[in-house]
Short mmCIF file of C-alpha atoms in Angstrom, two decimals:
data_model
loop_
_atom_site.label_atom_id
_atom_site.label_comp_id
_atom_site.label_asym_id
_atom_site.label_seq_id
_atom_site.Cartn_x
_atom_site.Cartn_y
_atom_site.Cartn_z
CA UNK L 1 0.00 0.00 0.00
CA UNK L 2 1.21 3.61 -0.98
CA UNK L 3 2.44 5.48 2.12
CA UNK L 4 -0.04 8.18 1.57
CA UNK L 5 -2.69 5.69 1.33
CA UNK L 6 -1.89 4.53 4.61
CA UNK L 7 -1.53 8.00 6.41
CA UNK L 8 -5.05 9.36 4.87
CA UNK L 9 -6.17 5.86 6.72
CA UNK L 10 -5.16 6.47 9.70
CA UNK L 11 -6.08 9.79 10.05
CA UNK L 12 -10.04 8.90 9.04
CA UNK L 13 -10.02 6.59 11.95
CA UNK L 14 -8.37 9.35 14.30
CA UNK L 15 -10.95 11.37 12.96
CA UNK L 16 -14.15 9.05 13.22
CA UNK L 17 -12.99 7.59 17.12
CA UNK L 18 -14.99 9.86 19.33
CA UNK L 19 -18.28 8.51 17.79
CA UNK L 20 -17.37 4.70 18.89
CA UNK L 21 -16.51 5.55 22.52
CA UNK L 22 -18.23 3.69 25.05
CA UNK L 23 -18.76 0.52 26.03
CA UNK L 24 -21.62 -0.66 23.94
CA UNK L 25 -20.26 1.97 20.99
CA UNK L 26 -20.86 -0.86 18.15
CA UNK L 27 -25.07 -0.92 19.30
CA UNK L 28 -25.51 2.60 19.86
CA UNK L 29 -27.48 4.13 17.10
CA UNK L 30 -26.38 7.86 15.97
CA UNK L 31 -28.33 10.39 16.45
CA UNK L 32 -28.59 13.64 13.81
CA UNK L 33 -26.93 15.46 15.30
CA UNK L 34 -24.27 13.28 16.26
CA UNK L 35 -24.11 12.06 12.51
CA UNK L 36 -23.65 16.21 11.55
CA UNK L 37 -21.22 16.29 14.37
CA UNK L 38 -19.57 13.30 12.78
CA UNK L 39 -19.09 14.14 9.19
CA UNK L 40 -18.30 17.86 10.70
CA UNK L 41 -15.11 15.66 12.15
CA UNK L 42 -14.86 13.60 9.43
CA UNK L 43 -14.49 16.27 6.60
CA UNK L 44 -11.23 18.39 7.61
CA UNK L 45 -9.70 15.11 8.92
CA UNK L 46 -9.85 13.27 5.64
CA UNK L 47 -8.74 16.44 3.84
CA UNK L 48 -5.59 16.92 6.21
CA UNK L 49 -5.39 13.25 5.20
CA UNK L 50 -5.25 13.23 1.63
CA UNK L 51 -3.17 16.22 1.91
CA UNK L 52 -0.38 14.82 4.50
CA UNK L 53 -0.49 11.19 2.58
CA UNK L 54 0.10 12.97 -0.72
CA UNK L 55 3.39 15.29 0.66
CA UNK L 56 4.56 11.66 2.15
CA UNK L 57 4.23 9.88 -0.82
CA UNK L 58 6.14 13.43 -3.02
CA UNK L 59 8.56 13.03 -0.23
CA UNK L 60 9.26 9.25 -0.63
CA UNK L 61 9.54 9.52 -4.34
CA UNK L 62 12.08 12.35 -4.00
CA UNK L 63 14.24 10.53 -1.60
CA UNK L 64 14.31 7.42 -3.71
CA UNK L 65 15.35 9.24 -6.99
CA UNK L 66 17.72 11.54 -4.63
CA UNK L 67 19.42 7.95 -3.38
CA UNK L 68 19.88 6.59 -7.03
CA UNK L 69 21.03 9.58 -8.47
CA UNK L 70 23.36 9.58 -5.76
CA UNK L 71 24.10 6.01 -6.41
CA UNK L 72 24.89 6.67 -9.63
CA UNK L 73 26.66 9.55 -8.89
CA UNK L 74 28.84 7.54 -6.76
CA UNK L 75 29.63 4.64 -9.02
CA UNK L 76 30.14 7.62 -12.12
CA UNK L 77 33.02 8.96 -9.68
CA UNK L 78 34.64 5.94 -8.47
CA UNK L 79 35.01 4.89 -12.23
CA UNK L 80 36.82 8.30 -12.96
CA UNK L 81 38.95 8.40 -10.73
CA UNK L 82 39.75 4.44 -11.26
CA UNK L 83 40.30 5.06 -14.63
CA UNK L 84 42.63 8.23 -13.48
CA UNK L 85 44.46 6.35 -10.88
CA UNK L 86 45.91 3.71 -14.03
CA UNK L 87 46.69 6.90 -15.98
CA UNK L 88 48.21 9.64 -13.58
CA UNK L 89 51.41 8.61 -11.18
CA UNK L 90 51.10 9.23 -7.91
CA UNK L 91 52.34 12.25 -6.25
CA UNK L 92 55.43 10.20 -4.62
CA UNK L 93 56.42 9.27 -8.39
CA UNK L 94 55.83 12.65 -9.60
CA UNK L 95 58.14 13.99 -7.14
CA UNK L 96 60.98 11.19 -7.79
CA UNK L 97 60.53 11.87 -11.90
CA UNK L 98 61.03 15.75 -10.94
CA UNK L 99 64.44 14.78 -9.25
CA UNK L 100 65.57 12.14 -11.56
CA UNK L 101 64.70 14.91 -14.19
CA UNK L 102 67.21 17.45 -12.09
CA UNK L 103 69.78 14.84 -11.56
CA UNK L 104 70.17 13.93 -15.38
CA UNK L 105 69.90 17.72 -15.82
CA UNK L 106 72.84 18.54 -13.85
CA UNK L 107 75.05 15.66 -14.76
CA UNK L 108 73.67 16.25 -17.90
CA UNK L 109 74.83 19.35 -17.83
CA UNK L 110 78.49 18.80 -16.40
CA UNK L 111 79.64 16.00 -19.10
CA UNK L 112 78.72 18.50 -21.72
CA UNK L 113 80.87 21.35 -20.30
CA UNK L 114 83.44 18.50 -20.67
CA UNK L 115 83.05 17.99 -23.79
CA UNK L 116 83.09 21.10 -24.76
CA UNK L 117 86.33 22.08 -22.74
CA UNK L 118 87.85 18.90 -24.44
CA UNK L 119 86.62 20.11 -28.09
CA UNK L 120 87.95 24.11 -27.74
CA UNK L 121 91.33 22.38 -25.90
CA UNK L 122 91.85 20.65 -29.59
CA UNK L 123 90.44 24.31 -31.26
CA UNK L 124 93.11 26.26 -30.03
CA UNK L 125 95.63 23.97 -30.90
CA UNK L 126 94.96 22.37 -33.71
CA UNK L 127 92.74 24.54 -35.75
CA UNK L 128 93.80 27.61 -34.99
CA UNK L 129 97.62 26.94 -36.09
CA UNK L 130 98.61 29.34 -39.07
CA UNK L 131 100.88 26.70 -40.52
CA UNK L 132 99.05 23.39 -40.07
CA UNK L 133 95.39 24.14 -39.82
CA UNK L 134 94.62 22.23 -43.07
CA UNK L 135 96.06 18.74 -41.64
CA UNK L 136 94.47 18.73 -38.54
CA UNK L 137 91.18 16.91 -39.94
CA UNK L 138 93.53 13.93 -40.89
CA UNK L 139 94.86 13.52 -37.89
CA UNK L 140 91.58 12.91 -36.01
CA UNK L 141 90.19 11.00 -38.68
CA UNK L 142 93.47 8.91 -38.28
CA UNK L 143 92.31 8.67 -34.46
CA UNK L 144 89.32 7.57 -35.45
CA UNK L 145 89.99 4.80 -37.28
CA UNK L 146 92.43 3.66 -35.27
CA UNK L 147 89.81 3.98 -32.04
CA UNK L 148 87.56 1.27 -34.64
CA UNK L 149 90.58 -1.13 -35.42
CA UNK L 150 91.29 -0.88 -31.16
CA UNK L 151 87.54 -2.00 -30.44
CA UNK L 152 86.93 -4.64 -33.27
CA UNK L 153 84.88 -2.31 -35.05
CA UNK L 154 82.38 0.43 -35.45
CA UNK L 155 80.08 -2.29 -34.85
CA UNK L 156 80.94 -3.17 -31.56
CA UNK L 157 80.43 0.65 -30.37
CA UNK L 158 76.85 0.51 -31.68
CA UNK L 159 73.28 0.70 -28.93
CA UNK L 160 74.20 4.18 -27.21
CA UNK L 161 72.47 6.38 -29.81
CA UNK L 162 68.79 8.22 -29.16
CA UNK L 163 67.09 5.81 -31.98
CA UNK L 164 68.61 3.03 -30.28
CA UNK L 165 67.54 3.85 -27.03
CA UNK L 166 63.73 4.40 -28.08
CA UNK L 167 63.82 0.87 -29.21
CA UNK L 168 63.87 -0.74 -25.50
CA UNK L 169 60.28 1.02 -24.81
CA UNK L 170 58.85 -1.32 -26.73
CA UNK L 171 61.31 -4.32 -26.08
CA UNK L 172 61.52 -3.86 -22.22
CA UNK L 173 63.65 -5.81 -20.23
CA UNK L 174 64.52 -7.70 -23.30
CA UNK L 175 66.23 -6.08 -25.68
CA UNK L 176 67.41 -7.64 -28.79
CA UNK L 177 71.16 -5.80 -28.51
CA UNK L 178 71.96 -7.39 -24.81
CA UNK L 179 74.00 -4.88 -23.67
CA UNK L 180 74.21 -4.37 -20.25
CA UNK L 181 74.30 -1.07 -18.24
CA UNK L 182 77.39 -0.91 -17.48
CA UNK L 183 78.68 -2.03 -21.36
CA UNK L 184 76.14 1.08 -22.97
CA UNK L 185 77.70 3.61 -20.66
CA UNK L 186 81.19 2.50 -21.68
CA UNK L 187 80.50 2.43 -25.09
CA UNK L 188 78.80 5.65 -24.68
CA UNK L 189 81.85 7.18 -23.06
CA UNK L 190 83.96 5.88 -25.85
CA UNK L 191 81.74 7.57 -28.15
CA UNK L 192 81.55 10.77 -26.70
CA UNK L 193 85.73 10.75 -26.75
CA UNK L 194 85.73 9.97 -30.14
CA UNK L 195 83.40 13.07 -31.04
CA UNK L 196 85.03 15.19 -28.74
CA UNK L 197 88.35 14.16 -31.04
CA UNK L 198 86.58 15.00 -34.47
CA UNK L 199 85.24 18.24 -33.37
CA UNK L 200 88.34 19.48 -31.79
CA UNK L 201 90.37 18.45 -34.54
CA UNK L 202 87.99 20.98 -37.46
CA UNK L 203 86.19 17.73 -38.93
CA UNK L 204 82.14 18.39 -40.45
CA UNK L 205 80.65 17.40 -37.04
CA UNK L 206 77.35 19.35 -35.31
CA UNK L 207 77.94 19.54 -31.73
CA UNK L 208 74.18 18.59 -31.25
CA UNK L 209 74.23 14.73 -32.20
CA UNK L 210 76.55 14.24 -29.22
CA UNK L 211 75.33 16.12 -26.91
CA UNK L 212 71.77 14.59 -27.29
CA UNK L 213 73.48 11.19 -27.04
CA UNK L 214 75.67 11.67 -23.79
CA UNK L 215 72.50 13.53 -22.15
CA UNK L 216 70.12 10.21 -22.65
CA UNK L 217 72.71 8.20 -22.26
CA UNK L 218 73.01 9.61 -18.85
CA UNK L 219 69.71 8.78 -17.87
CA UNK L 220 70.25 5.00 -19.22
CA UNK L 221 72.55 4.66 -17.05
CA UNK L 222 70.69 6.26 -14.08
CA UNK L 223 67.51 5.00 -14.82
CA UNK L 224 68.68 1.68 -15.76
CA UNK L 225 67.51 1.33 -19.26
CA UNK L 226 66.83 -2.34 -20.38
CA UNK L 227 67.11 -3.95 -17.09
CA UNK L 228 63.88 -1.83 -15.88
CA UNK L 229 61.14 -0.55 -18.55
CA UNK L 230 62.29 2.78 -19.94
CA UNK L 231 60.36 5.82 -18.86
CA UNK L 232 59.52 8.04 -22.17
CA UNK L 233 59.35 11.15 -19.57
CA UNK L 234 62.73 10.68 -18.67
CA UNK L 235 64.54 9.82 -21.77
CA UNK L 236 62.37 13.20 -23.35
CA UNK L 237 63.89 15.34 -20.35
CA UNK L 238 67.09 13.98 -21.35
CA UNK L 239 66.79 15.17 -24.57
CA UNK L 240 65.61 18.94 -23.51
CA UNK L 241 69.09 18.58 -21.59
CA UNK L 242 71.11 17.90 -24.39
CA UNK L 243 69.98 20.37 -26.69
CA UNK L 244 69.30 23.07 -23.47
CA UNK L 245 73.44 22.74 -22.87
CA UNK L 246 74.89 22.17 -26.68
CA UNK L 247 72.92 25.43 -27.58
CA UNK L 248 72.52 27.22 -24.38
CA UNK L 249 68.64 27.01 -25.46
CA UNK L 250 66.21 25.66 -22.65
CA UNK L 251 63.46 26.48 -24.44
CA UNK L 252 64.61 25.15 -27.83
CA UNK L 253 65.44 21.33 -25.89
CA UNK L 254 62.16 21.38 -24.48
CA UNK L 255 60.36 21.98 -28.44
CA UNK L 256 63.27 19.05 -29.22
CA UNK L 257 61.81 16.81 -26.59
CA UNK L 258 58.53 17.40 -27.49
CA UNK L 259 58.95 16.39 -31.03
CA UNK L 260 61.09 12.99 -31.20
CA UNK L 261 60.11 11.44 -27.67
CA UNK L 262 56.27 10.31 -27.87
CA UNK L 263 55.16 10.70 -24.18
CA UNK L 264 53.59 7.53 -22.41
CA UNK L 265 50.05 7.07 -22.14
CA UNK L 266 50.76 6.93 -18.25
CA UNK L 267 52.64 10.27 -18.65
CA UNK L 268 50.54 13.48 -17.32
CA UNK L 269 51.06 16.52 -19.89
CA UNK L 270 52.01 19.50 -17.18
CA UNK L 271 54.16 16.82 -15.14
CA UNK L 272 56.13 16.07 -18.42
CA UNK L 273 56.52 19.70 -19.44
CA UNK L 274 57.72 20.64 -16.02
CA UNK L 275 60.14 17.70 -15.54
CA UNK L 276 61.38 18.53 -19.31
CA UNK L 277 61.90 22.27 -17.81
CA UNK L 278 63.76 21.49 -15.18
CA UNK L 279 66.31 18.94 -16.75
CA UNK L 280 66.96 21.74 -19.26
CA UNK L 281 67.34 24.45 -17.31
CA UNK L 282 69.72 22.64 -15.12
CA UNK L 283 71.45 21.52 -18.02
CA UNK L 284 72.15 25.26 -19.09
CA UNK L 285 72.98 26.31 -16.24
CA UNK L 286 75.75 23.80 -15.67
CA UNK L 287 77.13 24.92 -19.06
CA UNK L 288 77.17 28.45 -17.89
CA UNK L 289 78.68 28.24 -14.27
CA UNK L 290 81.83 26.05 -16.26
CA UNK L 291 82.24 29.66 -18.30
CA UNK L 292 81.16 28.65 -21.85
CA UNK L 293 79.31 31.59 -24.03
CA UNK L 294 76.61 31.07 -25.67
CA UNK L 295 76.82 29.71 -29.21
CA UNK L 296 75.59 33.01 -31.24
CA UNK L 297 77.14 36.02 -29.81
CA UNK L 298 77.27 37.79 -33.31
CA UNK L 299 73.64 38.18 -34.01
CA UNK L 300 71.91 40.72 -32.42
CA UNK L 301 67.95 41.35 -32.05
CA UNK L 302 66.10 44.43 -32.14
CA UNK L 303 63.33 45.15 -29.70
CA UNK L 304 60.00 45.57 -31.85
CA UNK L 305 58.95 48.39 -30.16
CA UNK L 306 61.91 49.72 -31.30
CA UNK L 307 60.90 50.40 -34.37
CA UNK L 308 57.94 51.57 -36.25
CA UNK L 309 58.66 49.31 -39.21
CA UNK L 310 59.62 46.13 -36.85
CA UNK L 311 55.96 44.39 -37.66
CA UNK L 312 56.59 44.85 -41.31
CA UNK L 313 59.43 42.35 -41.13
CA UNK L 314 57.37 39.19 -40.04
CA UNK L 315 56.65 38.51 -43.50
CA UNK L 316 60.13 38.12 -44.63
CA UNK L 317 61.22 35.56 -41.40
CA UNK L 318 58.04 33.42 -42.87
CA UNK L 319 60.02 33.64 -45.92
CA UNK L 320 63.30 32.74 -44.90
CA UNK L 321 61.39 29.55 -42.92
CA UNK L 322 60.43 28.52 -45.83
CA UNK L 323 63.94 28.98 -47.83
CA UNK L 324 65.39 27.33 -44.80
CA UNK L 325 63.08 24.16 -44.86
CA UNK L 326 63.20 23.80 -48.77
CA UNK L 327 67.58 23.79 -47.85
CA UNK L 328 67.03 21.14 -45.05
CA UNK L 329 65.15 18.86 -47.15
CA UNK L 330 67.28 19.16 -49.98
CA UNK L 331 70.57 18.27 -47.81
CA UNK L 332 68.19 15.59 -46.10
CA UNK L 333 68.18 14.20 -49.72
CA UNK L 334 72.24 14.86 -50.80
CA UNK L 335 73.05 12.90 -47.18
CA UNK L 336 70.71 9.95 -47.58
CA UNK L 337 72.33 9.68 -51.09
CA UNK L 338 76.13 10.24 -50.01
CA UNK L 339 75.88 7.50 -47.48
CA UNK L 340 74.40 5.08 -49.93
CA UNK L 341 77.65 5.81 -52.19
CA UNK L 342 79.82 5.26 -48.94
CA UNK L 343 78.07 2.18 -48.22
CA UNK L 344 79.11 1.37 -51.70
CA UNK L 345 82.59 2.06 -51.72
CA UNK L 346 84.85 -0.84 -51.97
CA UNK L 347 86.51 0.34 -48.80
CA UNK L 348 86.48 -1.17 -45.34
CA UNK L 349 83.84 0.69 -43.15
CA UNK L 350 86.53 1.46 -40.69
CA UNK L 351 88.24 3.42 -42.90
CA UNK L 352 86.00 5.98 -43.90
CA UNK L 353 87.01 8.37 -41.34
CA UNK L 354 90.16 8.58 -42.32
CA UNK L 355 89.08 8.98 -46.23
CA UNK L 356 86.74 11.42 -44.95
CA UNK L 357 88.87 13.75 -43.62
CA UNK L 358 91.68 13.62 -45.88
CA UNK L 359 88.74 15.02 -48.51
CA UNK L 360 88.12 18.02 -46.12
CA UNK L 361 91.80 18.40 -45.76
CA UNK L 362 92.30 18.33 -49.54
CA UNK L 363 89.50 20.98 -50.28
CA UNK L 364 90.56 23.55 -47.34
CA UNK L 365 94.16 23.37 -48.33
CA UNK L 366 93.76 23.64 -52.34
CA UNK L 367 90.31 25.18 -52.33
CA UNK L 368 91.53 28.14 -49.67
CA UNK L 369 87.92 27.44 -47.66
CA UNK L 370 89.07 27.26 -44.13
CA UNK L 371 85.50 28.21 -42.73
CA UNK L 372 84.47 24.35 -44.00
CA UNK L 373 86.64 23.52 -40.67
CA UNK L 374 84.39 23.22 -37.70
CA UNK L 375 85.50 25.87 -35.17
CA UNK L 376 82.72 26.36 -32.48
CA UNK L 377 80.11 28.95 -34.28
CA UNK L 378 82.97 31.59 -34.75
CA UNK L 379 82.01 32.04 -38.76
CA UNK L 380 78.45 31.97 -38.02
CA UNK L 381 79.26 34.83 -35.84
CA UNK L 382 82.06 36.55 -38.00
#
C-alpha cells in the first residue's frame, strides 16, 4: 500500500474515534446530530489526510530518486577516478621523476661542459695553427679509425644512440642488442671521446648529435635502461638537456623533446613539461657556471617596439622559414644519397674516417675554404 494511502487511513479513523466511545459503541445508534457532528469531524480530517499522505508519498519519491542519483553519482566517480588512478602517477612518483629529471639535468649538464672544454682544448691547438690548420682533420680522422681497429669495429660501439635507445620502450627488459648497463655507458663514453676528437680536430661534425646522445645516455645509465622498462618522460627530459646545454637554449630542448620522444600514455602533460623544464634548465645552467658563451654572440635582435617598421618584417622571417626548410630537405636528400655511395665504396667501413677527412683536408688546403673547418660557431658569428 502507498504510504499516503496509509496516512489518509489512519487519520479517518483518528478522525471518526470519538463517535465509537463507550462501552456498547458498536449498538448505539447515531443520532442527527451526532451524525452532523460526525461528518463535521470527518471532513477536515480526511482532507488533512489526503493532503499529509500525498506530501509523504512526493517526499518518498524524492528521496528514492535523490538515493539513485546519488548512487549513480557515486559509481560515475569511483570509475573516474579508477580510470585516473591507471593513468596519472602518484604524487610520490611525480616527485621522484622531478628529481631524476634534475639529476640527469645537472650531470647532464656537467659531461657537456666536458666535452666542450675537451673540443675548444683541440680548437686552439689544432685549428687555430697558421701553418698546419689544413692537416688537422687527418689527424683525427686517423684517431678515429684507429679507435675502430682498437675495439673490433664500429660495430661493436653501436646501442648508445637516441634511436637506439627508443627501441627498448617497446622491447623492455629484453632487448634484442643485450647490452648491459654498465657495457652502454662504456660504449657511450667511448663515443663521446671519439666526437670530442673529431670536433676538436675541425672535422664536419654538429655539436648537437653528441650532446643529445651523452645527455640520454646519462639517464640510461641512471635510470637503468633495459634492465627496468624505460620511462619516455625521462629519456624526453634527457633530450631537452642535451639540446638546453649544446645550444645554451632551454626552451629550444624542451620543443626538441617534445617532437622525437612520444610521451607515455601513463605520462601526465604538465608533469612532463615541467620535468622537461627542469632537466633543461639545469642543463644550461651547468654549461654556464663552467664559463662557456653562448653559441651566437654575433647576431643581435632588435626590440619591436623599437621600431615603427619592426611588424613589417614578419613577412620576410616566414620567408626565410620557408627557404630554410626547402635547404634542409634538400641536404636531407644529398646525405641519404652520399651515405648510400659510402656504403658502396669498396673500402672497409673502418676506414672511412680517415678517407673522410683527408677530402676536407684536400678541399681547405687547395680550395683556400678554411671556414668548411668546424671551429665552435665563430664564422656563423664573424
Amino acid at each position: 500500500m502507498a504510504p499516503g494511502l496509509v496516512v489518509a487511513c489512519a487519520a479517518q479513523c483518528k478522525g471518526l474515534s470519538p463517535m465509537h466511545k463507550g462501552l456498547h459503541a458498536k449498538n448505539r445508534i447515531p443520532t442527527r446530530s451526532g451524525l452532523a457532528s460526525s461528518c463535521c469531524l470527518a471532513k477536515p480530517s480526511l482532507r488533512a489526510a489526503v493532503a499529509l499522505g500525498t506530501v509523504a508519498s512526493l517526499c518518498g519519491h524524492w528521496s528514492r530518486r535523490r538515493v539513485g542519483c546519488w548512487g549513480i553519482w557515486r559509481r560515475c566517480s569511483r570509475t573516474v577516478v579508477q580510470r585516473k588512478a591507471g593513468r596519472e602517477d602518484t604524487p610520490d612518483k611525480i616527485v621522484q621523476g622531478l628529481l631524476q629529471s634534475c639529476v640527469i639535468g645537472t650531470v647532464s649538464g656537467v659531461g657537456i661542459a666536458i666535452f666542450f672544454a675537451a673540443v675548444s682544448i683541440g680548437t686552439h691547438n689544432f685549428v687555430e695553427s697558421e701553418k698546419y690548420a689544413w692537416a688537422a682533420p687527418v689527424l683525427g680522422g686517423a684517431l678515429v679509425t684507429a679507435s675502430y681497429y682498437l675495439f673490433g669495429g664500429e660495430s661493436n660501439l653501436d646501442g648508445t644512440s637516441l634511436p637506439a635507445l627508443k627501441t627498448l620502450d617497446t622491447e623492455r627488459v629484453t632487448n634484442s642488442s643485450g647490452l648491459s648497463v654498465e657495457e652502454r655507458g662504456k660504449r657511450a663514453a667511448v663515443r663521446s671521446t671519439l666526437a670530442a676528437i673529431t670536433l676538436g680536430t675541425g672535422n664536419s661534425l654538429g655539436p648537437e648529435g653528441p650532446c643529445v646522445e651523452l645527455a640520454t645516455n646519462v639517464a640510461a645509465y641512471f635510470c637503468r635502461f633495459g634492465e627496468k622498462p624505460i620511462n619516455a618522460g625521462i629519456l624526453a627530459s634527457a633530450c631537452a638537456a642535451g639540446v638546453a646545454a649544446g645550444f645554451n637554449a632551454p626552451l629550444a630542448g624542451i620543443i626538441f623533446a617534445a617532437e622525437v620522444i612520444k610521451p607515455g600514455q601513463r605520462d601526465d602533460a604538465i608533469t612532463s613539461v615541467v620535468m622537461h623544464l627542469l632537466a633543461a634548465t639545469c642543463a644550461a645552467s651547468m654549461v654556464q657556471i663552467f664559463g662557456l658563451t653562448p653559441p651566437f654572440t654575433g647576431v643581435l635582435f632588435e626590440d619591436f617596439r623599437n621600431s615603427s617598421l619592426a611588424f613589417a618584417q614578419v613577412p620576410l622571417f616566414a620567408i626565410l622559414g620557408a627557404f630554410c626548410g626547402v635547404l634542409s630537405a634538400t641536404f636531407d636528400v644529398v646525405r641519404n644519397k652520399s651515405g648510400t655511395l659510402w656504403q658502396a665504396l669498396p673500402i672497409p667501413r673502418n676506414t672511412h674516417p680517415l678517407v673522410a677527412s683527408a677530402l676536407l683536408s684536400a678541399v681547405v688546403y687547395f680550395c683556400n675554404m678554411p671556414l668548411l673547418m668546424y671551429s665552435g660557431f665563430g664564422n656563423v658569428n664573424e
